[in-house]
C-alpha positions as a Markdown table, in Angstrom:
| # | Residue | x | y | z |
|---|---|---|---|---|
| 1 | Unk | -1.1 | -177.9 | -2.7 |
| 2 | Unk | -1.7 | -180.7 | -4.9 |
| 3 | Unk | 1.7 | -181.1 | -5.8 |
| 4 | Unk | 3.5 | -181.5 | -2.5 |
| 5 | Unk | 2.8 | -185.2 | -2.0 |
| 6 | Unk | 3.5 | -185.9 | -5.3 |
| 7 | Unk | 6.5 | -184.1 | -4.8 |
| 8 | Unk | 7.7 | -185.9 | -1.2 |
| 9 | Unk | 7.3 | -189.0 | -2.5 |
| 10 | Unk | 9.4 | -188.4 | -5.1 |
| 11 | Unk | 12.1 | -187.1 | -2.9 |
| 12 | Unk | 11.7 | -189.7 | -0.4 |
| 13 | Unk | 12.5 | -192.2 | -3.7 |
| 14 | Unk | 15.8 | -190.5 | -4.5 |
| 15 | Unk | 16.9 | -189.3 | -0.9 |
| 16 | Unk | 20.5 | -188.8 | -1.9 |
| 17 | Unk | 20.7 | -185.9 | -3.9 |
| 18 | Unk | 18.0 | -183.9 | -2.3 |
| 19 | Unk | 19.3 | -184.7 | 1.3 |
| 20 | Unk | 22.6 | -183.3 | 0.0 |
| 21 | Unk | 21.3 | -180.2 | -1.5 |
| 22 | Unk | 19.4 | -179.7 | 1.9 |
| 23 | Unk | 22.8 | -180.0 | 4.0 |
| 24 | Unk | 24.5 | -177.5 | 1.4 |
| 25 | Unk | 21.6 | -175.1 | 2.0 |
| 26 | Unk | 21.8 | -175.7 | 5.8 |
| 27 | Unk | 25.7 | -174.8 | 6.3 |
| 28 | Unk | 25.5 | -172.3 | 3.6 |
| 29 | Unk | 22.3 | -170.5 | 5.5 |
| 30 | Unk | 24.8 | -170.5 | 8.7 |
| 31 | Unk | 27.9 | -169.0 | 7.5 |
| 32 | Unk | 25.5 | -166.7 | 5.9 |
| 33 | Unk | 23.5 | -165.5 | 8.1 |
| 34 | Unk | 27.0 | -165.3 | 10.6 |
| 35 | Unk | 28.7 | -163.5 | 7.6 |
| 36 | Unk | 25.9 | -160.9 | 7.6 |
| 37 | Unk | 25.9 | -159.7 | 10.6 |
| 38 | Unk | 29.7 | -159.9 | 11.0 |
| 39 | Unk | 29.3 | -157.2 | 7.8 |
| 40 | Unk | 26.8 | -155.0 | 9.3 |
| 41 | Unk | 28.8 | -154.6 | 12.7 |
| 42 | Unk | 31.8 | -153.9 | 10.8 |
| 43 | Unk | 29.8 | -151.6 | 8.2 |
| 44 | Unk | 28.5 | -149.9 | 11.8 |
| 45 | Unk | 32.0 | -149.5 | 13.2 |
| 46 | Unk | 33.8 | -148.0 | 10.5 |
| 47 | Unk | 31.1 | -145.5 | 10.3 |
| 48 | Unk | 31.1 | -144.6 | 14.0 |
| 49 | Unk | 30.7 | -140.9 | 14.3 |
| 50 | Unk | 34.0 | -139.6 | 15.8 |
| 51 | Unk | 32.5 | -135.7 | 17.2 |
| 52 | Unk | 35.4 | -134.2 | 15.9 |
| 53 | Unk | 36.1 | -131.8 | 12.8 |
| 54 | Unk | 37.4 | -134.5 | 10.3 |
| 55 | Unk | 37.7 | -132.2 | 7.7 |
| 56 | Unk | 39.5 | -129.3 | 9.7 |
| 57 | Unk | 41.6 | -131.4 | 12.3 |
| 58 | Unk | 45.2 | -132.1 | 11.8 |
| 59 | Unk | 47.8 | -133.5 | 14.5 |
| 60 | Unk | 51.7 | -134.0 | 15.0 |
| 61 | Unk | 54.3 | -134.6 | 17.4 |
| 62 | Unk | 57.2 | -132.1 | 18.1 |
| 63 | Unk | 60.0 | -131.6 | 20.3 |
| 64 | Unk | 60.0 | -129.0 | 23.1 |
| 65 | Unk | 63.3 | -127.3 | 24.0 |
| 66 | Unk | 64.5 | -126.6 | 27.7 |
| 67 | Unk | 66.5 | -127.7 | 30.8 |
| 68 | Unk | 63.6 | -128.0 | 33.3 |
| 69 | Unk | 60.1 | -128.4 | 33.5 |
| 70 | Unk | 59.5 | -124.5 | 33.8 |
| 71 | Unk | 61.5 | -123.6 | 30.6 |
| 72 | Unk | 60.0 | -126.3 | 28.4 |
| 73 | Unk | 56.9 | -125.0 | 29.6 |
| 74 | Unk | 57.2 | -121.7 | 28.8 |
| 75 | Unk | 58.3 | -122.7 | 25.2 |
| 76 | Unk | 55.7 | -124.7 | 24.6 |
| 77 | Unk | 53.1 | -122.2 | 25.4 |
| 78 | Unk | 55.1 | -119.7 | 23.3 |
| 79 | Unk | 54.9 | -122.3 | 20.4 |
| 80 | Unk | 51.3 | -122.7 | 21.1 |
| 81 | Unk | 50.6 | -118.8 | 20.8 |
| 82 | Unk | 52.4 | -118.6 | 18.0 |
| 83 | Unk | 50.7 | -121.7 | 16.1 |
| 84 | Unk | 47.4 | -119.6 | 17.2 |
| 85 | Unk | 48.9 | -117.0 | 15.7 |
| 86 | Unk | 48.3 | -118.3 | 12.1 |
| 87 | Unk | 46.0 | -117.0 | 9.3 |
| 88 | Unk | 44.9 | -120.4 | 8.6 |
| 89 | Unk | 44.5 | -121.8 | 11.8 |
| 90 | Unk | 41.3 | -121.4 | 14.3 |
| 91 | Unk | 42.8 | -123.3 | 17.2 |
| 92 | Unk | 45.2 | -125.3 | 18.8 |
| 93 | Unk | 46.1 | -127.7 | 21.7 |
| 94 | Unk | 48.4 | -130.2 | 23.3 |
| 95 | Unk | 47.0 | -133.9 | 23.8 |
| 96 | Unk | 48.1 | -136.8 | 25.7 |
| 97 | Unk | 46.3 | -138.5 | 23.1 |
| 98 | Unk | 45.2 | -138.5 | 19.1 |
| 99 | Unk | 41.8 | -139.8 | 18.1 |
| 100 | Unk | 42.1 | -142.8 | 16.2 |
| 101 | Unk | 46.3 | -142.7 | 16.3 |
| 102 | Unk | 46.2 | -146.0 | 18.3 |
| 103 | Unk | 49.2 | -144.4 | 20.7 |
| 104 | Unk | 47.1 | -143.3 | 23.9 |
| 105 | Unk | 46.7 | -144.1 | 27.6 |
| 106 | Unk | 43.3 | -144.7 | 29.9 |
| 107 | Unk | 42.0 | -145.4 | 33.5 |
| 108 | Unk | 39.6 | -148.1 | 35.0 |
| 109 | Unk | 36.0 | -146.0 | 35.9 |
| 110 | Unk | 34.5 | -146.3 | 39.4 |
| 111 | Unk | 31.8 | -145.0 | 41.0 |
| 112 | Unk | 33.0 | -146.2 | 44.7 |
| 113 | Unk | 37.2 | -146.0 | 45.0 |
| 114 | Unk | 36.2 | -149.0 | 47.7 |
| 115 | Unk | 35.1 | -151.4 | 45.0 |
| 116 | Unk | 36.9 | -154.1 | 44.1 |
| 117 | Unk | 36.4 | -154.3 | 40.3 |
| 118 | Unk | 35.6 | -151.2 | 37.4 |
| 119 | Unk | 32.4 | -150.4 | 36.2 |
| 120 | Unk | 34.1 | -149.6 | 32.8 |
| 121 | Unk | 37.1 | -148.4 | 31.5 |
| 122 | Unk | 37.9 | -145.2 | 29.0 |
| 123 | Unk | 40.6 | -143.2 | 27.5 |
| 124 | Unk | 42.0 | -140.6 | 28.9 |
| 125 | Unk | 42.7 | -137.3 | 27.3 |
| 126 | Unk | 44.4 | -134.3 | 28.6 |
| 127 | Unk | 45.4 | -131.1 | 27.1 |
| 128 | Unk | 45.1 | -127.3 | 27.4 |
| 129 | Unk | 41.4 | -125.8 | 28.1 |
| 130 | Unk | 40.5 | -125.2 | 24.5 |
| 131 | Unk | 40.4 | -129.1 | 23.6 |
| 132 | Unk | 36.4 | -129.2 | 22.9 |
| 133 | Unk | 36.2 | -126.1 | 20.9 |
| 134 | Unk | 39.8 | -127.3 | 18.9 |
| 135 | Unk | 38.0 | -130.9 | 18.7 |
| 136 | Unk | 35.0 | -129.2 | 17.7 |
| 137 | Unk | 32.8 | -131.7 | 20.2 |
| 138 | Unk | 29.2 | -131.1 | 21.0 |
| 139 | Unk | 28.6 | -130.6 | 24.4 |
| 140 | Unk | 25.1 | -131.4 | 25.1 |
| 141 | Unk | 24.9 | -130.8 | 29.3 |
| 142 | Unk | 26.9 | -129.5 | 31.8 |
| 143 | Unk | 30.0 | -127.1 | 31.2 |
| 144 | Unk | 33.8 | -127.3 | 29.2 |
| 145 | Unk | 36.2 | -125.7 | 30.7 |
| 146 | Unk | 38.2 | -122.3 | 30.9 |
| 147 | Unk | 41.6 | -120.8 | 31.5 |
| 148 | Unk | 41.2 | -120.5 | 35.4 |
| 149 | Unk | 40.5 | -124.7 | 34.8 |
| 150 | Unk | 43.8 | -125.4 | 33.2 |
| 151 | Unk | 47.4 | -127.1 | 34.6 |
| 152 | Unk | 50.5 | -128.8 | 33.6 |
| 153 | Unk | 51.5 | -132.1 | 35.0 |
| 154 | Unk | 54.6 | -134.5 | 34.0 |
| 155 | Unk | 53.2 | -137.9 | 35.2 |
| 156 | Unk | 50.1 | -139.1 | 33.7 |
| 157 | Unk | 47.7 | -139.0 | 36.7 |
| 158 | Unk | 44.4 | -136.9 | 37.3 |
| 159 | Unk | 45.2 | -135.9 | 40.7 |
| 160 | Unk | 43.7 | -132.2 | 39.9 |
| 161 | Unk | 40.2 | -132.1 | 41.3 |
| 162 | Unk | 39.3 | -129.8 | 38.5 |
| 163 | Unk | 36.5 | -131.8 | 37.0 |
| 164 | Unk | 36.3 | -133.8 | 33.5 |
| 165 | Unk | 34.2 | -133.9 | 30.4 |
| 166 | Unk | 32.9 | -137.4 | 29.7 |
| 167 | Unk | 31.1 | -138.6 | 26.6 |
| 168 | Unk | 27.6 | -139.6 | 26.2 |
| 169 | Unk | 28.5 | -143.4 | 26.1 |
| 170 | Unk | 30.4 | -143.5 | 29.1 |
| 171 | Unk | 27.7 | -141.7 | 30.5 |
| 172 | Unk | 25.4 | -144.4 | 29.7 |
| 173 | Unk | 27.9 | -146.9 | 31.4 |
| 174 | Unk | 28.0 | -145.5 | 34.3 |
| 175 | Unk | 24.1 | -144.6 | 34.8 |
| 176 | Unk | 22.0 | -147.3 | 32.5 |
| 177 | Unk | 18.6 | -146.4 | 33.4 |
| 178 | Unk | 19.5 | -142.0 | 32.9 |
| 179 | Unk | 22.8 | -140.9 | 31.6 |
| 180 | Unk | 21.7 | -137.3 | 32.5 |
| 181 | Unk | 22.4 | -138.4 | 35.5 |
| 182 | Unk | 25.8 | -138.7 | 35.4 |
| 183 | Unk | 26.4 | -134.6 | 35.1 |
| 184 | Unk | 27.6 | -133.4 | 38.7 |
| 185 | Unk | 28.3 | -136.7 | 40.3 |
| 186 | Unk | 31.8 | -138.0 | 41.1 |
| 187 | Unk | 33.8 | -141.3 | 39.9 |
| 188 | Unk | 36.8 | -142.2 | 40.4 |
| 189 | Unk | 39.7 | -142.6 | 37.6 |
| 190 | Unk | 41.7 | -145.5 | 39.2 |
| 191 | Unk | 41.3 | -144.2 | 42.3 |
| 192 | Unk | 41.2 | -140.5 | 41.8 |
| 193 | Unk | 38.1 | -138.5 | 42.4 |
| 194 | Unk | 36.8 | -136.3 | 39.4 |
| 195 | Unk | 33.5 | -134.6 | 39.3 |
| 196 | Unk | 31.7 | -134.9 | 35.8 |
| 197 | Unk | 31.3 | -131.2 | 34.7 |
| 198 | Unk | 30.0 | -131.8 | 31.3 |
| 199 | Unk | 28.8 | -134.6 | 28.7 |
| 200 | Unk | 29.8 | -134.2 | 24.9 |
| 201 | Unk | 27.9 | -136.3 | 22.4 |
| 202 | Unk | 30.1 | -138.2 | 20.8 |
| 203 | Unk | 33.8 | -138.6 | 20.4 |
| 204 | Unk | 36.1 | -141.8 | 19.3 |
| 205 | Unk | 39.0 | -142.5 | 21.1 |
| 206 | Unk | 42.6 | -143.5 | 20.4 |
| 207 | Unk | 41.9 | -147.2 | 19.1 |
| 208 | Unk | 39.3 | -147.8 | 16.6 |
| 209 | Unk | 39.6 | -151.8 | 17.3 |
| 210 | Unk | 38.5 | -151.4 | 21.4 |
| 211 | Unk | 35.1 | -151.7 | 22.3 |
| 212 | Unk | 34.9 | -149.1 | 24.4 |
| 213 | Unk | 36.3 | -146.4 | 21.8 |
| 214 | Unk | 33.3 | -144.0 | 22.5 |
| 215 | Unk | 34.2 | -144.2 | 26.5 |
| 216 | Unk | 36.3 | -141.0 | 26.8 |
| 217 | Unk | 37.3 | -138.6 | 30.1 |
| 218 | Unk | 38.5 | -134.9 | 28.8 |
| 219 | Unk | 41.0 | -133.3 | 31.9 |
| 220 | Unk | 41.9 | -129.7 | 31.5 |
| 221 | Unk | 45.8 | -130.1 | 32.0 |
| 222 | Unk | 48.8 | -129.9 | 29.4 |
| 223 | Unk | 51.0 | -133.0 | 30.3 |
| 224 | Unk | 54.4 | -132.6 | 29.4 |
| 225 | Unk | 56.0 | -135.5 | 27.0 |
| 226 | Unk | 59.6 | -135.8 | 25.2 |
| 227 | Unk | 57.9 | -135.5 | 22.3 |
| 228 | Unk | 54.2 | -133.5 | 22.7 |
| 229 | Unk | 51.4 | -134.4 | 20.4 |
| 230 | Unk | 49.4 | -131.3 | 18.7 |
| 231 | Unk | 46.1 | -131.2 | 17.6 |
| 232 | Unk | 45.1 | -128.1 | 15.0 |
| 233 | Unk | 42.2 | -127.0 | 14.1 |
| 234 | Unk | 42.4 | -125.4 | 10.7 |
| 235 | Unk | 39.9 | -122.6 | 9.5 |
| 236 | Unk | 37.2 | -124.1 | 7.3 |
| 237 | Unk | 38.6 | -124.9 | 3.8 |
| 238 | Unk | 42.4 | -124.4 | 4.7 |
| 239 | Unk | 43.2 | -127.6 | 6.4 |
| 240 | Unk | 46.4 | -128.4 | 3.7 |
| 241 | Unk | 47.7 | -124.6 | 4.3 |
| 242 | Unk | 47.3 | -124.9 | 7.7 |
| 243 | Unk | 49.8 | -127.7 | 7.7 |
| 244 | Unk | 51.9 | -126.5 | 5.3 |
| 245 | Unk | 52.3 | -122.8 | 7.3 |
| 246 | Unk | 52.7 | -124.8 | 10.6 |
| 247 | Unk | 55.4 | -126.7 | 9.4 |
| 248 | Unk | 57.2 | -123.7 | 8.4 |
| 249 | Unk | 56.5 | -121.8 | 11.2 |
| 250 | Unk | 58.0 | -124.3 | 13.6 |
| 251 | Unk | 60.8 | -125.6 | 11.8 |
| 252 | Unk | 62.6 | -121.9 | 11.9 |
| 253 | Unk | 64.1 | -123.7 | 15.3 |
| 254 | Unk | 67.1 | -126.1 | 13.7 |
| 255 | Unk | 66.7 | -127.6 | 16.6 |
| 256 | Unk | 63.2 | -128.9 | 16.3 |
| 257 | Unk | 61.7 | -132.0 | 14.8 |
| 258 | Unk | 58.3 | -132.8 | 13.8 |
| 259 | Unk | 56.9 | -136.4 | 13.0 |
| 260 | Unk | 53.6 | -137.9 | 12.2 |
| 261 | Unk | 51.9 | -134.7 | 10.4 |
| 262 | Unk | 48.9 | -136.3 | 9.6 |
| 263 | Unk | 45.5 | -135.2 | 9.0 |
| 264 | Unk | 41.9 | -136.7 | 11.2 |
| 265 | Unk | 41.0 | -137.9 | 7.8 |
| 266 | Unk | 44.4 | -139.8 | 7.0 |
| 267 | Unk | 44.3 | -141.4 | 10.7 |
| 268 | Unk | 40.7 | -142.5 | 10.7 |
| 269 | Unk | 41.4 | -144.1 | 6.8 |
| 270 | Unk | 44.8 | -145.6 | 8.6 |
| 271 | Unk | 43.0 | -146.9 | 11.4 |
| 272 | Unk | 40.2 | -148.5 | 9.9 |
| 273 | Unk | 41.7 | -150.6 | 7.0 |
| 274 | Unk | 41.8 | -153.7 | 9.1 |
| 275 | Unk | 37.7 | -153.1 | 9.4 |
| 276 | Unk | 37.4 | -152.3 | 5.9 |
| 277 | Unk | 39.5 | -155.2 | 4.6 |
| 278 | Unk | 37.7 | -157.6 | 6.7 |
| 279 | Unk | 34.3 | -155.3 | 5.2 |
| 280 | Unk | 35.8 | -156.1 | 2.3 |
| 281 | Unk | 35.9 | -159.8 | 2.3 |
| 282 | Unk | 33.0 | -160.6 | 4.3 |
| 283 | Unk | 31.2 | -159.2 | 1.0 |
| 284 | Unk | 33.2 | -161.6 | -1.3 |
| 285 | Unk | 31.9 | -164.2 | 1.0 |
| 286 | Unk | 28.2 | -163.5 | 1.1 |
| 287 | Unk | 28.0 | -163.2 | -2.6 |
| 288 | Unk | 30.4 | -166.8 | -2.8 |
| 289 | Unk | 27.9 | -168.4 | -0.9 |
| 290 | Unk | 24.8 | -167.0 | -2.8 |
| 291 | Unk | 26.5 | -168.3 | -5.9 |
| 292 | Unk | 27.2 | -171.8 | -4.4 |
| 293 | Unk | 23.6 | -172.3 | -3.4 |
| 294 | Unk | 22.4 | -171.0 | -6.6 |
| 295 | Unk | 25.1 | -173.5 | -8.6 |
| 296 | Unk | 23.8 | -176.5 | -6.1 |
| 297 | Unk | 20.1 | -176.1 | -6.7 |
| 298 | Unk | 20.7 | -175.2 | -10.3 |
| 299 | Unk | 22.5 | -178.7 | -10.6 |
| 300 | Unk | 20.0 | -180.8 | -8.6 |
| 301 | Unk | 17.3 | -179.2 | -10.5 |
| 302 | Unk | 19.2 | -180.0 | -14.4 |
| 303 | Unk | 20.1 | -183.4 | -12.8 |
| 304 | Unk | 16.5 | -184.3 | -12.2 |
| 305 | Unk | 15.3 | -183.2 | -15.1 |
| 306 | Unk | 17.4 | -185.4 | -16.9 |
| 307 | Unk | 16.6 | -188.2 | -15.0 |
| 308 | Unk | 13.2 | -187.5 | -15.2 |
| 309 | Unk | 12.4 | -187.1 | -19.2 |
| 310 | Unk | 10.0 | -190.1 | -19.6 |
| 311 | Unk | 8.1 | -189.1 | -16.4 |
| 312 | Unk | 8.1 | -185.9 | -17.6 |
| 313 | Unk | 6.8 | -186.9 | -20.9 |
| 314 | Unk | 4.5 | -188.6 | -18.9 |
| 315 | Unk | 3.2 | -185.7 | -17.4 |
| 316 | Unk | 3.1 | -183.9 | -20.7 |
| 317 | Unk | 1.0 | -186.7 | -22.8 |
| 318 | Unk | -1.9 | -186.5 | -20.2 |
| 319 | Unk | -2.1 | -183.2 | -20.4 |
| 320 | Unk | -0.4 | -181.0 | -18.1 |
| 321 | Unk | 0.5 | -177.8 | -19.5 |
| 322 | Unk | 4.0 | -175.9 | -19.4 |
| 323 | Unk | 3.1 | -173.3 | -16.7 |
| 324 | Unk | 2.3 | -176.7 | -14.5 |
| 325 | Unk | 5.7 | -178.1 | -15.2 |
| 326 | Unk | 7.5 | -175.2 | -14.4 |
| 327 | Unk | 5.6 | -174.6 | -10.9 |
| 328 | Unk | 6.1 | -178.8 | -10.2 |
| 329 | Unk | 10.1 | -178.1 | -10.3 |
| 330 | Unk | 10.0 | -174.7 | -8.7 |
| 331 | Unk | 7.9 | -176.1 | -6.2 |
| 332 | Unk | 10.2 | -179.5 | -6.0 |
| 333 | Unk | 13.1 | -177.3 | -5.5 |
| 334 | Unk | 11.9 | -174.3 | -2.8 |
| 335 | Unk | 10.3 | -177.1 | -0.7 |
| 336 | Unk | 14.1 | -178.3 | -0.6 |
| 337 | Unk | 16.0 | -175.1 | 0.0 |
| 338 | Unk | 13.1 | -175.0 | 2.9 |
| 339 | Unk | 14.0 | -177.7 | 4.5 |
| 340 | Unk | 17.9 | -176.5 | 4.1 |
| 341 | Unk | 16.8 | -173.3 | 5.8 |
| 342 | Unk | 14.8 | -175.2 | 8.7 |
| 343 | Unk | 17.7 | -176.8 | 9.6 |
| 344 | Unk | 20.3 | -173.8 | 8.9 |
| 345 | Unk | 18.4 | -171.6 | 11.4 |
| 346 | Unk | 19.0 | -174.8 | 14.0 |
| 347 | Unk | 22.5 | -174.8 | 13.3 |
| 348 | Unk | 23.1 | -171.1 | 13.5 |
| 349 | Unk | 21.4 | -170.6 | 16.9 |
| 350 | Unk | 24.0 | -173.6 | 18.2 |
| 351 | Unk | 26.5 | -171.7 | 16.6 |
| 352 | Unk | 25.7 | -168.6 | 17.9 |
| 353 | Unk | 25.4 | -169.7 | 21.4 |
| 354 | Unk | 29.1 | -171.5 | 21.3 |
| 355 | Unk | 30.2 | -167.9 | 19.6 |
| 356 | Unk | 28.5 | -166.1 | 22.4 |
| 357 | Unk | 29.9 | -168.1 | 25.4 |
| 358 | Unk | 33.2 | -168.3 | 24.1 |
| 359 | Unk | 34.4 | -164.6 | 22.1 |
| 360 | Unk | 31.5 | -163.1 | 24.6 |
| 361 | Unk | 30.2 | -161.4 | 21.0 |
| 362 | Unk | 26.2 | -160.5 | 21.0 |
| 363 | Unk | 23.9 | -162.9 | 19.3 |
| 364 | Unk | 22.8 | -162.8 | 16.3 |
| 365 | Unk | 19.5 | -160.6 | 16.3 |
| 366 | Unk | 16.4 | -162.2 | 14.3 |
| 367 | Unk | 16.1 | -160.4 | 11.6 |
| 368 | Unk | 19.5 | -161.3 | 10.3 |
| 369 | Unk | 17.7 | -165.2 | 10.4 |
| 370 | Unk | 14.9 | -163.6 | 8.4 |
| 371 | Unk | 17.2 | -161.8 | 5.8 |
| 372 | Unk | 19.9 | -164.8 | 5.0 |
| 373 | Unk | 16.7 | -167.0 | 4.7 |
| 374 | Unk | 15.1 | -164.8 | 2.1 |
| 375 | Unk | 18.5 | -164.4 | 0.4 |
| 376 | Unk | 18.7 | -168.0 | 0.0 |
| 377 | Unk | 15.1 | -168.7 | -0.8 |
| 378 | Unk | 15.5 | -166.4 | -3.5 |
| 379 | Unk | 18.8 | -167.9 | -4.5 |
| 380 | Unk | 17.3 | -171.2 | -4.9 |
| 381 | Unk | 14.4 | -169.9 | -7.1 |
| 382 | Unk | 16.5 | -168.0 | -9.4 |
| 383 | Unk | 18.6 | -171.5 | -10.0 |
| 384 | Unk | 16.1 | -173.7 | -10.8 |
| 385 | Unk | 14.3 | -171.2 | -13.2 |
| 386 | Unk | 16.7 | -171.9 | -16.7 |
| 387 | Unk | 15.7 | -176.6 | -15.5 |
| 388 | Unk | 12.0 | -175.6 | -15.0 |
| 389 | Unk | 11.9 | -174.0 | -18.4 |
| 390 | Unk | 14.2 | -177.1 | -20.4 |
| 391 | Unk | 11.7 | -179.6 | -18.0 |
| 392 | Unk | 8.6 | -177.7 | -19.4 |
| 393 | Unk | 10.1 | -177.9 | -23.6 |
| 394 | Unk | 10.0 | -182.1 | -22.6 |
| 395 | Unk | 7.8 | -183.4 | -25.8 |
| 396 | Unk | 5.2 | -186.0 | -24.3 |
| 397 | Unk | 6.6 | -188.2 | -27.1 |
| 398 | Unk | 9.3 | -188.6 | -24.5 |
| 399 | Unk | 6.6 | -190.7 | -22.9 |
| 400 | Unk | 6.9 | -193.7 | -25.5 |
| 401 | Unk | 10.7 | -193.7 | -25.5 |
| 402 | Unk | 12.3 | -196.5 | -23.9 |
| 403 | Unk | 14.6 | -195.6 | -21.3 |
């Protein structure tokens, strides 16, 4: 273009300014581009499907009543049938632990029980053999499980070789290149053998901050707790009855006590507001930096327009029109936020790779580069339009003035 030497020379003149405005665009650019993504992940993880029946699912601890292990036994299956018994419900079960309650227990995963490390870890979830239908889970291979499948165990092992329902993504752990794979073949839960009978799609786990949330091992077998956790599947529509007649139903026993009645849709809000607070304020800063950029070109742009009145004049009196002043300055002004990006997309690769090594995060993927550049770019342009115009109203009288 015909402008852009005019224009570099002129930067080169006054380096000050526009080297600051470039630095401003470069750090802005990184934090920006850093921010995004940050935003994205967390937009990703709070919308993680979960497999279950949000809508339907409710949960609650309760005490069990009985000398031994064979009378609290008895009573809780007696408490169970009779929760089954319900109008409103559709299903229940016992579980060692509650999707998204952040109370829960898991094993390390092997494939060889001689291995010195884990392949992966999960969370481990036990309960009677009508878990996937009271979950609701998709199972998408293999085979759930049935009464003939299902025990009782007071210490938290998975010593029954009875079989286990794993989820897709562990799946995919354990066999990268073909998570069909995984169906019929056996791992090893610490160091206990289990053969994968069936593969549900998806299904989050007890802590919505872990990074393995979707690895998840089903085991057909009621463990006893002091205080046993209940999952309930209400019929369609009659989740807040379902709770309501449940309650009633169980506190006929004076005895009893029942704590943390809470429906899936009150524990997933509970357990991502971390997420969504940090959702939240990476927003806040994404549209802070936009406005910072927009407020330092907009100022570098009005400053050099006032400093440049007589040259603009100049400009004017030999004839160059409006439209040409306008595109000088807009010009003037995206050749610097260029530069600023040039150098921003140095910085955030550096930064990046230190962010990598260190909080062993991904990297940044390239299209986030591409997207926080054209967010600045057309930061910059939208600034420096309201100096372009007031450059372009200069009278070529201003030409004659002395300065």
């Amino acid at each position: 273009m015909k402008d852009l030497k005019p224009i570099i020379k002129s930067l080169l003149h006054s380096k000050m300014a526009p080297l600051l405005i470039i630095l401003q665009v470069a750090v802005t650019f990184t934090i920006l581009v850093n921010s995004i993504y940050l935003m994205v992940e967390k937009h990703a993880d709070i919308n993680n499907p979960s497999g279950l029946a949000e809508e339907s699912l409710f949960s609650f601890q309760m005490s069990i009543n009985g000398e031994d292990m064979d009378e609290k036994v008895a009573n809780l299956y007696r408490d169970l049938e009779s929760i089954r018994a319900l109008e409103s419900v559709a299903e229940v079960t016992t579980v060692s632990s509650i999707p998204l309650s952040h109370r829960g227990g898991g094993f390390e995963i092997r494939l060889d029980p001689n291995e010195s490390g884990y392949i992966t870890k999960a969370a481990f979830f036990t309960g009677g053999h009508q878990i996937i239908e009271t979950m609701e889970l998709n199972l998408i291979a293999g085979e759930g499980f049935s009464l003939i499948d299902e025990g009782v165990m007071s210490t938290f092992l998975a010593d029954r070789a009875v079989g286990i329902v794993i989820t897709k993504a562990l799946a995919q752990e354990l066999y990268p290149e073909d998570w069909h794979k995984a169906l019929g073949k056996t791992v090893y839960l610490n160091q206990s053998p289990q053969t994968i009978r069936g593969i549900v799609e998806h299904m989050v786990g007890p802590w919505s901050f872990w990074p393995q949330k979707n690895n998840n091992v089903i085991y057909p077998t009621i463990f006893i707790m002091g205080d046993m956790n209940v999952l309930v599947k209400a019929h369609k529509g009659q989740r807040e009855k379902s709770m309501r007649d449940v309650v009633e139903l169980l506190m006929q026993d004076p005895s009893r006590y029942i704590d943390e009645l809470k429906s899936m849709s009150e524990l997933k809000e509970t357990a991502y507001q971390a997420q969504n607070a940090a959702y939240t304020t990476l927003q806040a800063v994404i549209l802070g930096l936009s406005l910072i950029t927009m407020l330092g070109v907009f100022g570098q742009a009005r400053f050099t327009v006032l400093k440049r009145r007589k040259q603009i004049g100049t400009m004017r009196a030999l004839g160059a029109s409006r439209v040409e002043i306008i595109r000088y300055f807009t010009l003037e002004n995206a050749f610097i936020t260029a530069c600023g990006i040039a150098i921003g997309v140095i910085l955030t690769i550096l930064a990046n790779n230190l962010i990598v090594e260190h909080f062993a995060l991904s990297p940044v993927p390239v299209p986030y580069i591409i997207y926080g550049g054209v967010i600045i770019f057309i930061a910059g342009l939208v600034a420096v339009i309201q100096p372009s115009i007031k450059a372009s109203n200069v009278s070529p009288a201003e030409a004659t003035r002395s300065v």
